[in-house]
Amino acid sequence: MDLFSHPCPCCDRQDVRIHTRYKTQTHGPRTIYHCPACDLYYSETFATPIAGLTTPLSRITSVLTARSEGLGLNATARTFKVSKKSVIDWESRLGALKPTLLLYALLHEFIHQEIEGDELYTKVDKNVEPSASEGWTIVLMERGSRFLWELHCGQKDQQLFEQALTCLAEVIEKTGSISLLTDGERRYGNLLFEICHDVIRSGRPGRPPKRLPKGVRVRLKNKGSKKRSGRRRKKYQDPVPEHPETEHTVENKDIHANHVEAFNASLRRRNSAFRRKTNTYAKSRQDLQRTLDVYWLVHNFVRAHFTTKIIPAVKLGLLDVGLSWLQLLTIRYVV
């Protein structure tokens, strides 16, 4: 899968011809391609985030950069003298690239990954009880590279966790050995066990037991020392049964979600919808998810991480070098 190729949108043919070049008023030269098989003519910006836009790309990138650094929607509109509808439109166009780049990431094979899972909370629309809010955001981060596999918001219910762990199940298929480490929340392990499990047939009579796939480990660190039924819960647990051929050794000091907690603090600085002591929270779940999709793209493919000093997609081995804003805006959507 080539992110920057221009195949025919009709037959997906790669050996297309350059038909002509033309010069735009604000974007410089552009190319028109011709597919001899379909006799189709199309521009190099077809099905990209900048298709049909006349605003200079330098202005669009400046606005999106400011938004990804924590500037609120209204403040961005005032600062750059642009309408809020334009900012929302540019963010929606860019955020629509997330399925394409996630698919690109899932085409790679990985030897070992350590995934940290955690949730953070913000208000959406109205100041309601946290249990009724749609501002809960699930984060699944690869520990070594800080690559975000999942960044999705909604009400903290079964459906939200299932969506995140369905994505993780796809990552498991591409990874030889994977560890999922969480703080306190047991639904990660339980739902992952339901979504992807193997039946171990030992030849003994009775129903064969279910186990996690080979190479998959789930570890839980219980916060505090709450008592249930007169006894304390274990601080470090493996909440679901694992495959007998899986290496079960995970040091207790490594069972934590500290890197995700640090990311949560960073997200509260860089996304105005997550700031605690202001009223700049998102007006709907769709608006919040739009900003999270843009943040997912910038964090994984554009911005070097503060700790590793390397772009997460490069650290994970997906790319040789990070993407520029111009490259990101010229990637074609995959349907």
mmCIF file of C-alpha atoms in Angstrom:
data_model
loop_
_atom_site.group_PDB
_atom_site.id
_atom_site.type_symbol
_atom_site.label_atom_id
_atom_site.label_comp_id
_atom_site.label_asym_id
_atom_site.label_seq_id
_atom_site.Cartn_x
_atom_site.Cartn_y
_atom_site.Cartn_z
ATOM 1 C CA MET A 1 0.000 0.000 0.000
ATOM 2 C CA ASP A 2 1.593 3.238 -1.217
ATOM 3 C CA LEU A 3 0.305 6.315 0.559
ATOM 4 C CA PHE A 4 1.411 8.734 -2.153
ATOM 5 C CA SER A 5 0.584 6.926 -5.393
ATOM 6 C CA HIS A 6 -2.142 8.083 -7.775
ATOM 7 C CA PRO A 7 -3.832 4.929 -9.115
ATOM 8 C CA CYS A 8 -6.993 5.062 -11.158
ATOM 9 C CA PRO A 9 -9.970 5.594 -8.808
ATOM 10 C CA CYS A 10 -12.128 3.352 -11.018
ATOM 11 C CA CYS A 11 -10.002 0.253 -11.732
ATOM 12 C CA ASP A 12 -7.115 0.875 -9.287
ATOM 13 C CA ARG A 13 -4.603 0.630 -12.124
ATOM 14 C CA GLN A 14 -1.122 1.923 -11.255
ATOM 15 C CA ASP A 15 0.394 2.508 -14.697
ATOM 16 C CA VAL A 16 -1.556 5.655 -15.504
ATOM 17 C CA ARG A 17 -0.223 8.420 -17.744
ATOM 18 C CA ILE A 18 0.322 12.081 -17.061
ATOM 19 C CA HIS A 19 -2.087 13.892 -19.335
ATOM 20 C CA THR A 20 -1.378 17.531 -18.598
ATOM 21 C CA ARG A 21 -0.206 19.942 -15.919
ATOM 22 C CA TYR A 22 -1.862 23.164 -14.902
ATOM 23 C CA LYS A 23 -1.084 25.981 -12.487
ATOM 24 C CA THR A 24 -3.479 26.910 -9.696
ATOM 25 C CA GLN A 25 -3.829 30.356 -8.183
ATOM 26 C CA THR A 26 -2.803 29.401 -4.631
ATOM 27 C CA HIS A 27 -1.510 25.795 -4.700
ATOM 28 C CA GLY A 28 1.112 25.870 -7.438
ATOM 29 C CA PRO A 29 1.258 23.298 -10.283
ATOM 30 C CA ARG A 30 -1.081 20.326 -10.368
ATOM 31 C CA THR A 31 -1.193 17.201 -12.537
ATOM 32 C CA ILE A 32 -4.048 15.607 -14.473
ATOM 33 C CA TYR A 33 -3.717 11.839 -14.934
ATOM 34 C CA HIS A 34 -5.293 9.642 -17.604
ATOM 35 C CA CYS A 35 -6.174 5.962 -17.219
ATOM 36 C CA PRO A 36 -6.056 4.275 -20.656
ATOM 37 C CA ALA A 37 -8.131 1.322 -19.466
ATOM 38 C CA CYS A 38 -11.071 3.376 -18.185
ATOM 39 C CA ASP A 39 -10.430 6.471 -20.329
ATOM 40 C CA LEU A 40 -10.762 8.459 -17.116
ATOM 41 C CA TYR A 41 -9.145 11.821 -16.399
ATOM 42 C CA TYR A 42 -8.613 12.851 -12.782
ATOM 43 C CA SER A 43 -6.567 15.288 -10.720
ATOM 44 C CA GLU A 44 -3.788 14.337 -8.304
ATOM 45 C CA THR A 45 -5.929 15.766 -5.473
ATOM 46 C CA PHE A 46 -8.877 13.487 -6.217
ATOM 47 C CA ALA A 47 -10.312 11.970 -2.964
ATOM 48 C CA THR A 48 -7.755 13.784 -0.780
ATOM 49 C CA PRO A 49 -8.477 16.179 2.113
ATOM 50 C CA ILE A 50 -7.646 19.212 -0.048
ATOM 51 C CA ALA A 51 -9.837 18.250 -3.020
ATOM 52 C CA GLY A 52 -11.804 21.310 -4.144
ATOM 53 C CA LEU A 53 -10.222 23.701 -1.633
ATOM 54 C CA THR A 54 -8.988 27.118 -2.773
ATOM 55 C CA THR A 55 -7.516 28.282 0.558
ATOM 56 C CA PRO A 56 -3.688 28.299 0.534
ATOM 57 C CA LEU A 57 -2.255 25.180 2.132
ATOM 58 C CA SER A 58 0.052 27.271 4.310
ATOM 59 C CA ARG A 59 -2.993 28.886 5.905
ATOM 60 C CA ILE A 60 -4.757 25.544 6.418
ATOM 61 C CA THR A 61 -1.691 23.974 8.036
ATOM 62 C CA SER A 62 -1.204 26.999 10.320
ATOM 63 C CA VAL A 63 -4.795 26.726 11.531
ATOM 64 C CA LEU A 64 -4.640 22.952 12.069
ATOM 65 C CA THR A 65 -1.287 23.234 13.843
ATOM 66 C CA ALA A 66 -2.729 25.806 16.242
ATOM 67 C CA ARG A 67 -5.727 23.569 16.900
ATOM 68 C CA SER A 68 -3.488 20.564 17.589
ATOM 69 C CA GLU A 69 -1.513 22.643 20.099
ATOM 70 C CA GLY A 70 -4.574 23.409 22.229
ATOM 71 C CA LEU A 71 -6.095 26.587 20.766
ATOM 72 C CA GLY A 72 -9.884 26.530 21.075
ATOM 73 C CA LEU A 73 -12.236 26.727 18.119
ATOM 74 C CA ASN A 74 -13.469 30.250 18.816
ATOM 75 C CA ALA A 75 -9.963 31.493 19.608
ATOM 76 C CA THR A 76 -8.646 29.983 16.367
ATOM 77 C CA ALA A 77 -11.367 31.716 14.365
ATOM 78 C CA ARG A 78 -10.539 35.071 15.983
ATOM 79 C CA THR A 79 -6.765 34.690 15.690
ATOM 80 C CA PHE A 80 -6.605 33.618 12.053
ATOM 81 C CA LYS A 81 -9.702 35.548 10.938
ATOM 82 C CA VAL A 82 -11.378 32.463 9.532
ATOM 83 C CA SER A 83 -14.884 31.160 10.051
ATOM 84 C CA LYS A 84 -15.548 28.333 12.493
ATOM 85 C CA LYS A 85 -17.274 26.363 9.737
ATOM 86 C CA SER A 86 -14.064 26.405 7.700
ATOM 87 C CA VAL A 87 -12.009 25.135 10.639
ATOM 88 C CA ILE A 88 -14.531 22.371 11.309
ATOM 89 C CA ASP A 89 -14.545 21.433 7.615
ATOM 90 C CA TRP A 90 -10.735 21.218 7.463
ATOM 91 C CA GLU A 91 -10.619 19.114 10.624
ATOM 92 C CA SER A 92 -13.335 16.793 9.303
ATOM 93 C CA ARG A 93 -11.481 16.329 6.024
ATOM 94 C CA LEU A 94 -8.224 15.556 7.808
ATOM 95 C CA GLY A 95 -9.834 13.319 10.442
ATOM 96 C CA ALA A 96 -11.371 11.207 7.675
ATOM 97 C CA LEU A 97 -7.846 9.956 6.929
ATOM 98 C CA LYS A 98 -7.750 7.969 10.171
ATOM 99 C CA PRO A 99 -9.232 4.718 8.708
ATOM 100 C CA THR A 100 -6.754 4.906 5.813
ATOM 101 C CA LEU A 101 -3.667 5.278 7.996
ATOM 102 C CA LEU A 102 -4.965 2.729 10.522
ATOM 103 C CA LEU A 103 -5.352 0.239 7.665
ATOM 104 C CA TYR A 104 -1.828 1.089 6.528
ATOM 105 C CA ALA A 105 -0.521 0.405 10.044
ATOM 106 C CA LEU A 106 -2.373 -2.922 10.254
ATOM 107 C CA LEU A 107 -0.705 -4.156 7.069
ATOM 108 C CA HIS A 108 2.614 -4.419 8.932
ATOM 109 C CA GLU A 109 3.822 -7.348 11.017
ATOM 110 C CA PHE A 110 5.147 -6.815 14.551
ATOM 111 C CA ILE A 111 7.305 -9.046 16.752
ATOM 112 C CA HIS A 112 6.237 -7.823 20.181
ATOM 113 C CA GLN A 113 4.092 -5.014 21.552
ATOM 114 C CA GLU A 114 3.171 -3.795 25.014
ATOM 115 C CA ILE A 115 -0.167 -1.991 24.991
ATOM 116 C CA GLU A 116 -1.353 0.238 27.825
ATOM 117 C CA GLY A 117 -5.088 0.878 28.193
ATOM 118 C CA ASP A 118 -6.744 3.663 30.123
ATOM 119 C CA GLU A 119 -9.666 6.109 30.000
ATOM 120 C CA LEU A 120 -9.992 9.849 30.555
ATOM 121 C CA TYR A 121 -13.077 11.971 30.961
ATOM 122 C CA THR A 122 -14.387 15.337 29.834
ATOM 123 C CA LYS A 123 -17.760 17.046 29.615
ATOM 124 C CA VAL A 124 -19.858 16.952 26.456
ATOM 125 C CA ASP A 125 -22.737 19.348 25.725
ATOM 126 C CA LYS A 126 -23.990 19.647 29.317
ATOM 127 C CA ASN A 127 -22.613 19.264 32.811
ATOM 128 C CA VAL A 128 -24.077 15.859 33.665
ATOM 129 C CA GLU A 129 -22.932 13.024 35.887
ATOM 130 C CA PRO A 130 -19.797 11.272 34.613
ATOM 131 C CA SER A 131 -21.695 8.002 34.221
ATOM 132 C CA ALA A 132 -24.077 9.687 31.747
ATOM 133 C CA SER A 133 -21.457 11.673 29.843
ATOM 134 C CA GLU A 134 -20.359 10.849 26.295
ATOM 135 C CA GLY A 135 -16.937 12.355 26.938
ATOM 136 C CA TRP A 136 -15.182 9.173 28.097
ATOM 137 C CA THR A 137 -12.186 8.497 25.848
ATOM 138 C CA ILE A 138 -10.426 5.136 25.624
ATOM 139 C CA VAL A 139 -6.704 5.197 24.850
ATOM 140 C CA LEU A 140 -4.713 2.160 23.710
ATOM 141 C CA MET A 141 -1.030 3.102 23.420
ATOM 142 C CA GLU A 142 1.968 1.018 22.399
ATOM 143 C CA ARG A 143 4.446 1.576 25.199
ATOM 144 C CA GLY A 144 7.774 1.552 23.364
ATOM 145 C CA SER A 145 6.897 3.800 20.437
ATOM 146 C CA ARG A 146 3.992 5.725 22.057
ATOM 147 C CA PHE A 147 1.896 4.871 18.973
ATOM 148 C CA LEU A 148 -1.842 5.268 19.568
ATOM 149 C CA TRP A 149 -3.818 2.300 18.280
ATOM 150 C CA GLU A 150 -7.139 3.578 19.583
ATOM 151 C CA LEU A 151 -8.440 6.987 20.598
ATOM 152 C CA HIS A 152 -12.218 6.860 20.704
ATOM 153 C CA CYS A 153 -14.868 8.601 22.787
ATOM 154 C CA GLY A 154 -18.407 7.833 23.906
ATOM 155 C CA GLN A 155 -20.419 6.830 26.936
ATOM 156 C CA LYS A 156 -18.519 4.490 29.251
ATOM 157 C CA ASP A 157 -20.470 1.362 28.395
ATOM 158 C CA GLN A 158 -19.983 -2.042 26.810
ATOM 159 C CA GLN A 159 -20.134 -0.710 23.254
ATOM 160 C CA LEU A 160 -17.242 1.735 23.755
ATOM 161 C CA PHE A 161 -14.940 -0.954 25.155
ATOM 162 C CA GLU A 162 -15.962 -3.455 22.470
ATOM 163 C CA GLN A 163 -15.075 -1.019 19.697
ATOM 164 C CA ALA A 164 -11.613 -0.375 21.170
ATOM 165 C CA LEU A 165 -10.850 -4.037 21.781
ATOM 166 C CA THR A 166 -12.074 -5.058 18.327
ATOM 167 C CA CYS A 167 -9.320 -2.807 16.969
ATOM 168 C CA LEU A 168 -6.859 -4.434 19.378
ATOM 169 C CA ALA A 169 -7.928 -7.885 18.145
ATOM 170 C CA GLU A 170 -6.870 -6.833 14.629
ATOM 171 C CA VAL A 171 -3.492 -5.724 16.017
ATOM 172 C CA ILE A 172 -3.097 -9.114 17.730
ATOM 173 C CA GLU A 173 -3.426 -10.869 14.368
ATOM 174 C CA LYS A 174 -0.356 -8.943 13.150
ATOM 175 C CA THR A 175 1.729 -9.355 16.305
ATOM 176 C CA GLY A 176 3.580 -12.438 17.499
ATOM 177 C CA SER A 177 3.621 -11.458 21.172
ATOM 178 C CA ILE A 178 1.492 -8.795 22.838
ATOM 179 C CA SER A 179 0.834 -7.665 26.412
ATOM 180 C CA LEU A 180 -2.180 -5.566 27.448
ATOM 181 C CA LEU A 181 -1.577 -3.691 30.702
ATOM 182 C CA THR A 182 -4.394 -1.779 32.420
ATOM 183 C CA ASP A 183 -5.175 0.027 35.654
ATOM 184 C CA GLY A 184 -8.231 -1.184 37.532
ATOM 185 C CA GLU A 185 -10.696 -1.638 34.647
ATOM 186 C CA ARG A 186 -11.506 -5.343 34.193
ATOM 187 C CA ARG A 187 -13.567 -4.970 31.032
ATOM 188 C CA TYR A 188 -10.422 -4.789 28.900
ATOM 189 C CA GLY A 189 -9.462 -8.357 29.660
ATOM 190 C CA ASN A 190 -12.982 -9.759 29.812
ATOM 191 C CA LEU A 191 -14.126 -8.302 26.481
ATOM 192 C CA LEU A 192 -10.860 -9.128 24.737
ATOM 193 C CA PHE A 193 -11.307 -12.708 25.941
ATOM 194 C CA GLU A 194 -14.805 -12.776 24.411
ATOM 195 C CA ILE A 195 -13.718 -11.216 21.102
ATOM 196 C CA CYS A 196 -10.641 -13.354 20.428
ATOM 197 C CA HIS A 197 -10.030 -16.656 22.173
ATOM 198 C CA ASP A 198 -8.818 -20.126 21.293
ATOM 199 C CA VAL A 199 -10.391 -23.424 22.324
ATOM 200 C CA ILE A 200 -7.751 -25.713 23.845
ATOM 201 C CA ARG A 201 -8.519 -29.355 23.002
ATOM 202 C CA SER A 202 -6.689 -31.696 25.362
ATOM 203 C CA GLY A 203 -8.519 -34.921 24.525
ATOM 204 C CA ARG A 204 -10.182 -35.074 27.895
ATOM 205 C CA PRO A 205 -13.964 -35.540 28.161
ATOM 206 C CA GLY A 206 -16.108 -32.459 28.695
ATOM 207 C CA ARG A 207 -16.228 -28.994 27.178
ATOM 208 C CA PRO A 208 -12.738 -27.812 26.120
ATOM 209 C CA PRO A 209 -11.561 -24.693 27.969
ATOM 210 C CA LYS A 210 -11.176 -21.301 26.302
ATOM 211 C CA ARG A 211 -7.914 -19.365 26.452
ATOM 212 C CA LEU A 212 -6.498 -16.179 25.007
ATOM 213 C CA PRO A 213 -4.616 -16.671 21.708
ATOM 214 C CA LYS A 214 -1.014 -17.811 21.949
ATOM 215 C CA GLY A 215 1.343 -14.956 22.797
ATOM 216 C CA VAL A 216 -1.345 -12.675 24.277
ATOM 217 C CA ARG A 217 -1.103 -11.587 27.916
ATOM 218 C CA VAL A 218 -3.444 -9.380 29.964
ATOM 219 C CA ARG A 219 -2.293 -7.890 33.267
ATOM 220 C CA LEU A 220 -4.305 -5.737 35.661
ATOM 221 C CA LYS A 221 -3.070 -3.454 38.393
ATOM 222 C CA ASN A 222 -5.802 -2.863 40.971
ATOM 223 C CA LYS A 223 -5.705 0.640 42.368
ATOM 224 C CA GLY A 224 -6.058 0.980 46.141
ATOM 225 C CA SER A 225 -6.874 -1.866 48.500
ATOM 226 C CA LYS A 226 -10.650 -2.163 48.374
ATOM 227 C CA LYS A 227 -12.209 -5.033 50.291
ATOM 228 C CA ARG A 228 -14.773 -7.336 48.783
ATOM 229 C CA SER A 229 -16.441 -10.120 50.745
ATOM 230 C CA GLY A 230 -14.075 -9.514 53.626
ATOM 231 C CA ARG A 231 -10.864 -9.995 51.627
ATOM 232 C CA ARG A 232 -8.464 -7.771 49.753
ATOM 233 C CA ARG A 233 -8.067 -8.002 46.004
ATOM 234 C CA LYS A 234 -4.670 -8.858 44.593
ATOM 235 C CA LYS A 235 -2.739 -5.813 43.480
ATOM 236 C CA TYR A 236 -1.430 -7.490 40.302
ATOM 237 C CA GLN A 237 -3.644 -9.955 38.460
ATOM 238 C CA ASP A 238 -4.065 -11.863 35.225
ATOM 239 C CA PRO A 239 -7.875 -11.553 35.043
ATOM 240 C CA VAL A 240 -8.495 -14.005 32.171
ATOM 241 C CA PRO A 241 -7.000 -17.445 31.373
ATOM 242 C CA GLU A 242 -4.075 -17.440 28.958
ATOM 243 C CA HIS A 243 -2.730 -19.950 26.439
ATOM 244 C CA PRO A 244 -0.536 -22.648 28.050
ATOM 245 C CA GLU A 245 2.260 -21.985 25.530
ATOM 246 C CA THR A 246 2.370 -18.254 26.278
ATOM 247 C CA GLU A 247 5.221 -16.893 28.355
ATOM 248 C CA HIS A 248 3.429 -15.659 31.458
ATOM 249 C CA THR A 249 6.303 -13.761 33.075
ATOM 250 C CA VAL A 250 5.579 -10.045 33.430
ATOM 251 C CA GLU A 251 7.366 -8.191 36.215
ATOM 252 C CA ASN A 252 5.046 -6.472 38.678
ATOM 253 C CA LYS A 253 6.942 -3.212 38.275
ATOM 254 C CA ASP A 254 6.056 -3.284 34.557
ATOM 255 C CA ILE A 255 2.301 -3.650 35.144
ATOM 256 C CA HIS A 256 1.102 -0.064 34.979
ATOM 257 C CA ALA A 257 -0.347 2.506 32.598
ATOM 258 C CA ASN A 258 1.983 5.365 33.499
ATOM 259 C CA HIS A 259 2.787 6.239 29.889
ATOM 260 C CA VAL A 260 -0.905 6.580 29.050
ATOM 261 C CA GLU A 261 -1.424 8.692 32.177
ATOM 262 C CA ALA A 262 1.310 11.023 30.924
ATOM 263 C CA PHE A 263 -0.387 11.106 27.524
ATOM 264 C CA ASN A 264 -3.697 11.976 29.190
ATOM 265 C CA ALA A 265 -2.052 14.976 30.820
ATOM 266 C CA SER A 266 -0.614 16.015 27.456
ATOM 267 C CA LEU A 267 -4.007 15.651 25.778
ATOM 268 C CA ARG A 268 -5.574 17.957 28.350
ATOM 269 C CA ARG A 269 -3.035 20.606 27.362
ATOM 270 C CA ARG A 270 -3.277 20.125 23.598
ATOM 271 C CA ASN A 271 -7.029 19.588 23.178
ATOM 272 C CA SER A 272 -9.209 22.423 24.446
ATOM 273 C CA ALA A 273 -12.173 20.053 24.946
ATOM 274 C CA PHE A 274 -10.319 18.308 27.801
ATOM 275 C CA ARG A 275 -9.339 21.317 29.864
ATOM 276 C CA ARG A 276 -10.660 20.944 33.366
ATOM 277 C CA LYS A 277 -11.444 24.439 34.657
ATOM 278 C CA THR A 278 -13.008 26.015 31.573
ATOM 279 C CA ASN A 279 -16.257 25.794 29.650
ATOM 280 C CA THR A 280 -14.573 24.994 26.332
ATOM 281 C CA TYR A 281 -15.730 21.377 26.341
ATOM 282 C CA ALA A 282 -17.152 19.857 23.151
ATOM 283 C CA LYS A 283 -20.763 20.501 22.253
ATOM 284 C CA SER A 284 -21.397 16.959 20.979
ATOM 285 C CA ARG A 285 -19.723 13.568 20.882
ATOM 286 C CA GLN A 286 -19.184 13.898 17.106
ATOM 287 C CA ASP A 287 -17.330 17.195 17.604
ATOM 288 C CA LEU A 288 -15.139 15.648 20.287
ATOM 289 C CA GLN A 289 -14.352 12.635 18.106
ATOM 290 C CA ARG A 290 -13.439 14.963 15.219
ATOM 291 C CA THR A 291 -10.755 16.637 17.327
ATOM 292 C CA LEU A 292 -9.530 13.249 18.600
ATOM 293 C CA ASP A 293 -9.143 11.925 15.043
ATOM 294 C CA VAL A 294 -7.017 14.934 14.090
ATOM 295 C CA TYR A 295 -4.965 14.498 17.265
ATOM 296 C CA TRP A 296 -4.480 10.783 16.471
ATOM 297 C CA LEU A 297 -3.035 11.658 13.057
ATOM 298 C CA VAL A 298 -0.747 14.415 14.304
ATOM 299 C CA HIS A 299 0.489 12.433 17.313
ATOM 300 C CA ASN A 300 1.253 9.265 15.347
ATOM 301 C CA PHE A 301 2.587 10.586 12.036
ATOM 302 C CA VAL A 302 3.620 14.263 12.294
ATOM 303 C CA ARG A 303 4.843 15.306 15.744
ATOM 304 C CA ALA A 304 7.942 13.889 17.429
ATOM 305 C CA HIS A 305 7.167 12.572 20.902
ATOM 306 C CA PHE A 306 8.500 14.639 23.780
ATOM 307 C CA THR A 307 10.152 11.674 25.524
ATOM 308 C CA THR A 308 11.455 9.513 22.674
ATOM 309 C CA LYS A 309 12.239 12.484 20.348
ATOM 310 C CA ILE A 310 10.991 10.280 17.497
ATOM 311 C CA ILE A 311 7.683 10.279 15.646
ATOM 312 C CA PRO A 312 5.689 7.241 16.937
ATOM 313 C CA ALA A 313 5.032 5.792 13.449
ATOM 314 C CA VAL A 314 8.770 5.900 12.730
ATOM 315 C CA LYS A 315 9.603 4.352 16.104
ATOM 316 C CA LEU A 316 7.110 1.532 15.459
ATOM 317 C CA GLY A 317 8.610 0.884 12.015
ATOM 318 C CA LEU A 318 5.677 1.989 9.867
ATOM 319 C CA LEU A 319 7.587 4.809 8.139
ATOM 320 C CA ASP A 320 11.196 5.760 7.544
ATOM 321 C CA VAL A 321 10.520 9.443 8.204
ATOM 322 C CA GLY A 322 7.509 11.298 9.546
ATOM 323 C CA LEU A 323 4.910 12.959 7.382
ATOM 324 C CA SER A 324 4.727 16.684 6.777
ATOM 325 C CA TRP A 325 1.433 18.530 6.862
ATOM 326 C CA LEU A 326 1.519 18.793 3.057
ATOM 327 C CA GLN A 327 2.031 15.050 2.679
ATOM 328 C CA LEU A 328 -0.736 14.326 5.164
ATOM 329 C CA LEU A 329 -3.180 16.525 3.260
ATOM 330 C CA THR A 330 -2.408 14.851 -0.075
ATOM 331 C CA ILE A 331 -2.985 11.221 0.978
ATOM 332 C CA ARG A 332 -5.940 9.679 -0.798
ATOM 333 C CA TYR A 333 -8.796 8.187 1.206
ATOM 334 C CA VAL A 334 -9.236 4.412 1.034
ATOM 335 C CA VAL A 335 -12.858 3.334 0.869
#
